[in-house]
Coordinates of C-alpha atoms in Angstrom, one line a residue:
X1 CA 12.6 7.4 5.6
X2 CA 11.7 11.1 5.8
X3 CA 9.2 12.2 8.3
X4 CA 5.9 13.8 7.3
X5 CA 5.6 17.5 8.2
X6 CA 4.4 17.8 11.8
X7 CA 2.0 20.6 12.9
X8 CA 3.8 22.9 15.2
X9 CA 3.0 22.4 18.9
X10 CA 3.7 26.1 19.4
X11 CA 0.4 27.1 17.8
X12 CA -1.7 24.8 20.0
X13 CA -4.0 26.7 22.4
X14 CA -3.2 26.6 26.1
X15 CA -6.6 25.0 26.9
X16 CA -6.4 21.5 28.5
X17 CA -6.9 18.4 26.5
X18 CA -10.6 17.4 26.1
X19 CA -12.1 15.5 29.0
X20 CA -14.9 13.0 28.7
X21 CA -17.5 15.3 30.4
X22 CA -20.6 15.3 28.2
X23 CA -18.8 14.5 24.9
X24 CA -20.2 11.0 24.7
X25 CA -23.7 12.3 25.4
X26 CA -23.3 15.1 22.7
X27 CA -22.1 12.6 20.2
X28 CA -25.0 10.1 21.0
X29 CA -27.5 12.9 20.6
X30 CA -26.1 13.7 17.2
X31 CA -26.0 10.0 16.3
X32 CA -29.7 9.6 17.2
X33 CA -30.5 12.3 14.6
X34 CA -27.9 11.6 11.9
X35 CA -27.0 7.9 12.1
X36 CA -26.4 6.2 8.7
X37 CA -28.8 3.6 7.5
X38 CA -26.6 0.6 6.7
X39 CA -27.7 -2.9 5.8
X40 CA -25.9 -4.5 8.7
X41 CA -26.8 -2.0 11.3
X42 CA -29.7 -2.6 13.7
X43 CA -32.4 0.0 13.8
X44 CA -32.8 2.3 16.8
X45 CA -34.1 0.3 19.7
X46 CA -33.4 -3.1 18.1
X47 CA -30.8 -5.6 19.3
X48 CA -27.8 -6.0 17.0
X49 CA -27.3 -9.4 15.4
X50 CA -23.7 -10.6 16.3
X51 CA -23.4 -12.5 13.0
X52 CA -24.2 -9.4 10.9
X53 CA -22.0 -7.2 13.0
X54 CA -19.0 -9.6 12.7
X55 CA -19.6 -10.2 9.0
X56 CA -19.8 -6.5 8.2
X57 CA -16.7 -5.7 10.2
X58 CA -14.6 -8.3 8.4
X59 CA -15.9 -7.1 5.0
X60 CA -15.1 -3.5 5.9
X61 CA -11.5 -4.1 6.7
X62 CA -9.6 -1.9 4.2
X63 CA -12.8 -1.7 2.1
X64 CA -15.3 1.2 1.8
X65 CA -18.9 1.1 2.9
X66 CA -20.0 1.9 -0.6
X67 CA -18.2 -1.3 -1.9
X68 CA -19.3 -3.6 0.9
X69 CA -23.0 -2.8 0.9
X70 CA -24.0 -5.0 -2.2
X71 CA -21.7 -7.8 -1.2
X72 CA -23.1 -7.9 2.3
X73 CA -26.7 -8.1 1.1
X74 CA -25.9 -10.9 -1.3
X75 CA -23.9 -12.7 1.4
X76 CA -26.7 -12.7 4.0
X77 CA -29.2 -13.6 1.4
X78 CA -27.2 -16.8 0.7
X79 CA -26.0 -17.5 4.2
X80 CA -28.5 -15.7 6.6
X81 CA -26.9 -17.0 9.8
X82 CA -23.7 -18.5 11.2
X83 CA -24.7 -22.1 10.9
X84 CA -25.5 -21.7 7.2
X85 CA -22.1 -20.1 6.6
X86 CA -20.3 -22.7 8.6
X87 CA -21.9 -25.4 6.5
X88 CA -20.7 -23.8 3.2
X89 CA -17.6 -24.9 1.5
X90 CA -14.5 -22.7 1.3
X91 CA -14.9 -22.6 -2.5
X92 CA -18.4 -21.2 -2.2
X93 CA -17.2 -18.5 0.2
X94 CA -14.2 -17.5 -1.9
X95 CA -16.4 -17.3 -5.0
X96 CA -18.9 -15.0 -3.2
X97 CA -16.0 -12.9 -2.1
X98 CA -14.7 -12.2 -5.6
X99 CA -14.0 -8.5 -6.1
X100 CA -13.7 -7.6 -2.4
X101 CA -10.0 -8.3 -2.3
X102 CA -7.8 -9.3 0.7
X103 CA -8.9 -12.8 0.2
X104 CA -7.3 -14.0 3.5
X105 CA -10.3 -12.4 5.1
X106 CA -12.6 -14.8 3.3
X107 CA -10.6 -17.8 4.5
X108 CA -10.5 -16.6 8.0
X109 CA -14.2 -15.8 7.9
X110 CA -15.0 -19.4 6.9
X111 CA -12.6 -20.7 9.6
X112 CA -14.2 -18.5 12.2
X113 CA -17.7 -19.5 11.3
X114 CA -16.7 -23.2 11.8
X115 CA -14.9 -22.4 15.0
X116 CA -17.9 -20.7 16.5
X117 CA -20.2 -23.5 15.4
X118 CA -17.9 -26.2 16.8
X119 CA -16.5 -24.5 19.9
X120 CA -19.3 -22.2 21.0
X121 CA -22.5 -23.9 19.8
X122 CA -23.0 -21.5 17.0
X123 CA -23.1 -18.4 19.3
X124 CA -20.4 -15.8 19.3
X125 CA -18.7 -15.3 22.7
X126 CA -19.5 -11.8 24.1
X127 CA -16.2 -10.6 25.5
X128 CA -13.1 -9.2 23.7
X129 CA -10.8 -11.8 25.3
X130 CA -12.9 -14.7 24.0
X131 CA -13.5 -13.2 20.6
X132 CA -9.7 -12.7 20.2
X133 CA -9.3 -16.5 20.3
X134 CA -11.3 -16.9 17.0
X135 CA -9.6 -17.1 13.5
X136 CA -9.4 -13.7 11.8
X137 CA -10.5 -11.6 14.7
X138 CA -8.0 -9.0 15.9
X139 CA -8.1 -6.3 18.4
X140 CA -10.3 -3.9 16.4
X141 CA -12.9 -6.5 15.4
X142 CA -13.1 -8.0 18.8
X143 CA -13.8 -4.6 20.3
X144 CA -16.3 -3.7 17.6
X145 CA -18.3 -6.9 18.0
X146 CA -18.1 -6.8 21.8
X147 CA -19.4 -3.2 21.9
X148 CA -21.9 -3.2 19.0
X149 CA -23.3 -6.7 19.4
X150 CA -23.1 -7.1 23.2
X151 CA -23.0 -3.7 24.6
X152 CA -19.6 -4.1 26.3
X153 CA -17.6 -1.0 27.1
X154 CA -15.0 -1.8 24.5
X155 CA -13.2 0.7 22.3
X156 CA -12.8 -0.2 18.6
X157 CA -10.3 2.1 16.9
X158 CA -10.1 2.2 13.1
X159 CA -8.7 4.8 10.7
X160 CA -11.8 7.0 11.0
X161 CA -11.6 7.0 14.8
X162 CA -7.8 7.6 14.8
X163 CA -8.5 10.7 12.7
X164 CA -11.2 12.0 15.0
X165 CA -9.0 11.5 18.1
X166 CA -5.9 13.0 16.5
X167 CA -7.9 16.2 15.7
X168 CA -10.0 16.3 18.9
X169 CA -6.8 16.1 21.1
X170 CA -4.5 17.9 18.5
X171 CA -2.1 14.9 18.7
X172 CA 0.7 15.7 16.2
X173 CA 2.7 12.5 16.5
X174 CA 2.7 10.8 13.0
X175 CA 1.1 7.5 12.3
X176 CA 1.8 4.7 12.7
X177 CA 3.7 5.6 15.9
X178 CA 0.7 7.5 17.2
X179 CA -1.6 4.5 17.2
X180 CA -1.2 3.4 20.9
X181 CA -1.7 7.0 22.2
X182 CA -4.8 7.5 20.0
X183 CA -6.2 4.2 21.3
X184 CA -5.8 5.4 24.9
X185 CA -7.4 8.7 24.1
X186 CA -10.4 7.0 22.5
X187 CA -10.8 4.7 25.5
X188 CA -11.1 7.7 27.9
X189 CA -14.3 8.7 26.1
X190 CA -16.0 5.3 25.8
X191 CA -19.2 5.4 28.0
X192 CA -20.4 2.5 30.1
X193 CA -23.9 2.8 28.6
X194 CA -24.7 2.6 24.9
X195 CA -21.1 1.6 24.1
X196 CA -22.2 0.0 20.8
X197 CA -24.1 3.1 19.7
X198 CA -21.2 5.3 20.7
X199 CA -18.7 3.2 18.8
X200 CA -20.8 3.5 15.6
X201 CA -21.3 7.2 16.3
X202 CA -17.6 7.9 16.2
X203 CA -17.3 5.8 13.1
X204 CA -20.1 7.9 11.5
X205 CA -18.5 11.1 12.7
X206 CA -15.3 10.2 11.0
X207 CA -17.0 9.0 7.8
X208 CA -19.4 11.9 7.3
X209 CA -18.1 14.9 9.2
X210 CA -14.5 14.6 10.3
X211 CA -13.5 13.5 6.8
X212 CA -9.8 13.3 5.6
X213 CA -10.2 16.4 3.5
X214 CA -12.3 19.5 4.1
X215 CA -13.9 18.3 7.4
X216 CA -17.3 19.8 8.1
X217 CA -16.3 21.3 11.5
X218 CA -19.3 23.6 11.6
X219 CA -21.6 20.5 11.8
X220 CA -19.5 18.6 14.3
X221 CA -21.1 18.0 17.8
X222 CA -17.5 18.1 19.2
X223 CA -16.4 21.3 17.5
X224 CA -16.2 23.4 20.7
X225 CA -14.0 20.8 22.4
X226 CA -11.8 20.1 19.4
X227 CA -8.2 21.4 19.9
X228 CA -7.3 20.7 16.3
X229 CA -10.1 22.9 15.0
X230 CA -9.2 25.6 17.6
X231 CA -5.6 25.6 16.4
X232 CA -6.6 25.6 12.7
X233 CA -4.7 22.4 12.0
X234 CA -7.6 19.9 11.9
X235 CA -7.1 19.0 8.2
X236 CA -3.4 18.4 8.8
X237 CA -4.1 15.7 11.3
X238 CA -3.3 12.9 11.7
X239 CA 0.2 13.4 10.6
X240 CA 1.7 10.5 8.6
X241 CA 5.2 9.4 7.6
X242 CA 5.9 9.7 3.9
X243 CA 5.1 6.4 2.1
X244 CA 7.7 4.5 0.2
X245 CA 7.1 4.0 -3.5
X246 CA 5.5 0.6 -4.3
X247 CA 7.9 -1.9 -6.0
X248 CA 7.1 -3.5 -9.3
X249 CA 6.8 -7.2 -9.8
X250 CA 6.5 -9.1 -13.0
X251 CA 5.1 -12.5 -14.1
X252 CA 3.9 -14.5 -17.1
X253 CA 0.5 -16.2 -17.2
X254 CA -0.2 -19.3 -19.4
X255 CA -3.5 -19.3 -21.3
X256 CA -3.7 -23.0 -22.2
X257 CA -6.7 -24.0 -24.4
X258 CA -7.7 -27.6 -25.2
X259 CA -9.3 -28.5 -28.6
X260 CA -12.7 -28.6 -26.8
X261 CA -12.3 -25.0 -25.7
X262 CA -11.6 -25.7 -22.0
X263 CA -8.9 -23.7 -20.3
X264 CA -6.4 -24.7 -17.6
X265 CA -6.8 -23.2 -14.1
X266 CA -5.2 -24.1 -10.9
X267 CA -5.7 -23.3 -7.2
X268 CA -3.2 -21.1 -5.4
X269 CA -1.7 -22.3 -2.1
X270 CA -4.0 -21.8 0.9
X271 CA -1.5 -19.6 2.7
X272 CA -0.2 -16.4 1.1
X273 CA -1.5 -13.8 -1.3
X274 CA -4.8 -14.7 -2.9
X275 CA -4.6 -18.0 -0.9
X276 CA -7.1 -20.7 -2.0
X277 CA -8.3 -18.7 -5.1
X278 CA -8.2 -20.0 -8.6
X279 CA -5.8 -18.6 -11.1
X280 CA -4.6 -18.9 -14.7
X281 CA -1.3 -20.7 -14.1
X282 CA 1.6 -18.3 -14.0
X283 CA 5.2 -18.0 -13.1
X284 CA 6.4 -16.6 -9.8
X285 CA 6.0 -12.8 -9.5
X286 CA 9.4 -11.2 -9.1
X287 CA 11.3 -8.0 -9.7
X288 CA 13.3 -9.2 -12.7
X289 CA 11.6 -9.4 -16.0
X290 CA 11.0 -12.8 -17.5
X291 CA 12.4 -13.7 -20.9
X292 CA 10.1 -15.5 -23.3
X293 CA 12.3 -18.5 -23.3
X294 CA 12.6 -18.6 -19.5
X295 CA 8.9 -18.3 -19.1
X296 CA 8.1 -21.1 -21.6
X297 CA 10.4 -23.4 -19.7
X298 CA 8.1 -22.9 -16.6
X299 CA 4.9 -23.6 -18.6
X300 CA 2.4 -26.0 -16.9
X301 CA 1.7 -27.9 -20.2
X302 CA 3.4 -28.5 -23.5
X303 CA 2.1 -26.2 -26.2
X304 CA 3.2 -23.9 -29.0
X305 CA 3.2 -20.8 -27.0
X306 CA 2.8 -17.3 -28.5
X307 CA 3.2 -14.1 -26.6
X308 CA 0.1 -11.9 -26.7
X309 CA 0.7 -8.2 -27.3
X310 CA 0.1 -5.9 -24.3
X311 CA 0.3 -6.4 -20.6
X312 CA -2.0 -7.0 -17.7
X313 CA -1.5 -4.5 -14.9
X314 CA -2.8 -4.7 -11.3
X315 CA -1.9 -3.1 -8.0
X316 CA -1.9 -4.7 -4.6
X317 CA -1.4 -3.0 -1.3
X318 CA 2.3 -3.4 -1.2
X319 CA 3.4 -3.7 -4.9
X320 CA 2.4 -3.2 -8.5
X321 CA 2.2 -6.2 -10.8
X322 CA 2.7 -6.6 -14.6
X323 CA 1.7 -9.9 -16.2
X324 CA 2.5 -10.9 -19.8
X325 CA 0.3 -13.6 -21.2
X326 CA 1.5 -16.6 -23.3
X327 CA -1.3 -18.4 -25.2
X328 CA -1.1 -21.9 -26.5
X329 CA -3.3 -24.7 -27.9
X330 CA -2.9 -28.0 -26.0
X331 CA -3.3 -31.3 -27.8
X332 CA -3.5 -33.4 -24.6
X333 CA -5.1 -32.8 -21.3
X334 CA -1.9 -33.4 -19.3
X335 CA -0.7 -30.6 -17.0
X336 CA 2.3 -30.5 -14.7
X337 CA 1.2 -30.5 -11.1
X338 CA -2.3 -29.7 -10.0
X339 CA -4.8 -28.1 -12.2
X340 CA -8.2 -28.4 -13.8
X341 CA -9.8 -27.8 -17.2
X342 CA -12.7 -25.5 -17.2
X343 CA -15.1 -24.6 -20.0
X344 CA -15.2 -21.0 -21.0
X345 CA -18.9 -20.6 -20.1
X346 CA -18.1 -22.0 -16.6
X347 CA -15.4 -19.5 -15.7
X348 CA -17.9 -17.4 -13.9
X349 CA -18.4 -20.1 -11.4
X350 CA -14.7 -20.1 -10.4
X351 CA -13.3 -18.1 -7.5
X352 CA -11.1 -15.9 -9.7
X353 CA -9.6 -12.8 -8.0
X354 CA -9.7 -9.5 -9.9
X355 CA -6.2 -9.8 -11.3
X356 CA -7.0 -13.2 -12.8
X357 CA -10.2 -11.8 -14.3
X358 CA -8.0 -9.2 -16.0
X359 CA -5.8 -12.0 -17.4
X360 CA -8.8 -13.9 -18.7
X361 CA -10.2 -10.7 -20.4
X362 CA -6.8 -10.0 -21.9
X363 CA -6.4 -13.5 -23.2
X364 CA -9.9 -13.7 -24.7
X365 CA -10.1 -10.3 -26.1
X366 CA -6.5 -9.2 -26.8
X367 CA -4.9 -9.4 -30.2
X368 CA -2.8 -12.4 -31.0
X369 CA 0.3 -12.9 -33.1

């Protein structure tokens, strides 16, 4: 795979790499004036709630702050603390998660809540090592919760922080190979005091000042120490390898309707993509196109199937998907394998992922032949 263009080391200034010095203090002074007001963030002087910190960090994985805000508010209104979430069913959690994507996070969230309730008396452990033993908590989340919720001198490193460190130290090695070095650089700056505020300050710096494009270097509290800015290459960092094109997969969904208007849904396997979510029954998703005859042979019920014009298209992280829809009226309620019949006006209560909502919209509104 071709390498991304790397900034030339020859143009770097001879000055030594940034040292901790007063950089954490400068950043914290900036943060005290410019901190973002976020629904999960404790106000200045208040103690952070570990539940809200953990919930927000799980929701924010590969999802923007703008998207997460409304979901977080609805989530804590329904489940205001960990015992409430641990008592909920997985179906309820998956339904509330609809639209956030990466549904394995919701399954792990539910499992983690129950693990904390059962193994830790409903209180999150306060060290990275203990947090790492919980379902769905990896290195970044463990460090973020330990620092923000418990004041531990831990160093969470997400994409924003990687970008800030790559520019501050003018580290030209491309991602993802640069990740270990960037984590070490970030750790050299983590202060013993106010570690949680500092972690959030670096996140805010990356989100609002040291942005991917057109960074606002003139407003940055670290501008004088930033080697990337001094070399004029800040916007080129971090370097990245060229991405491979996403493959295309294809499938066929079966919109089966009973005489009473109910439609057939089924639950996806717990493990794997969209695990535990409800779906309009479909074939496997594969690279080769499905013939109409081949798809009909895989139908979950016996019906007179007709292919609807058009196609449902959706993109996942690692592939694009095209789904054709076969619609059919079913005389009997029998289905092959697991499944349940749901009235149309009750579809909103089902944990349908976005791609399946597209299938439903296409089946209900698309032209038929």
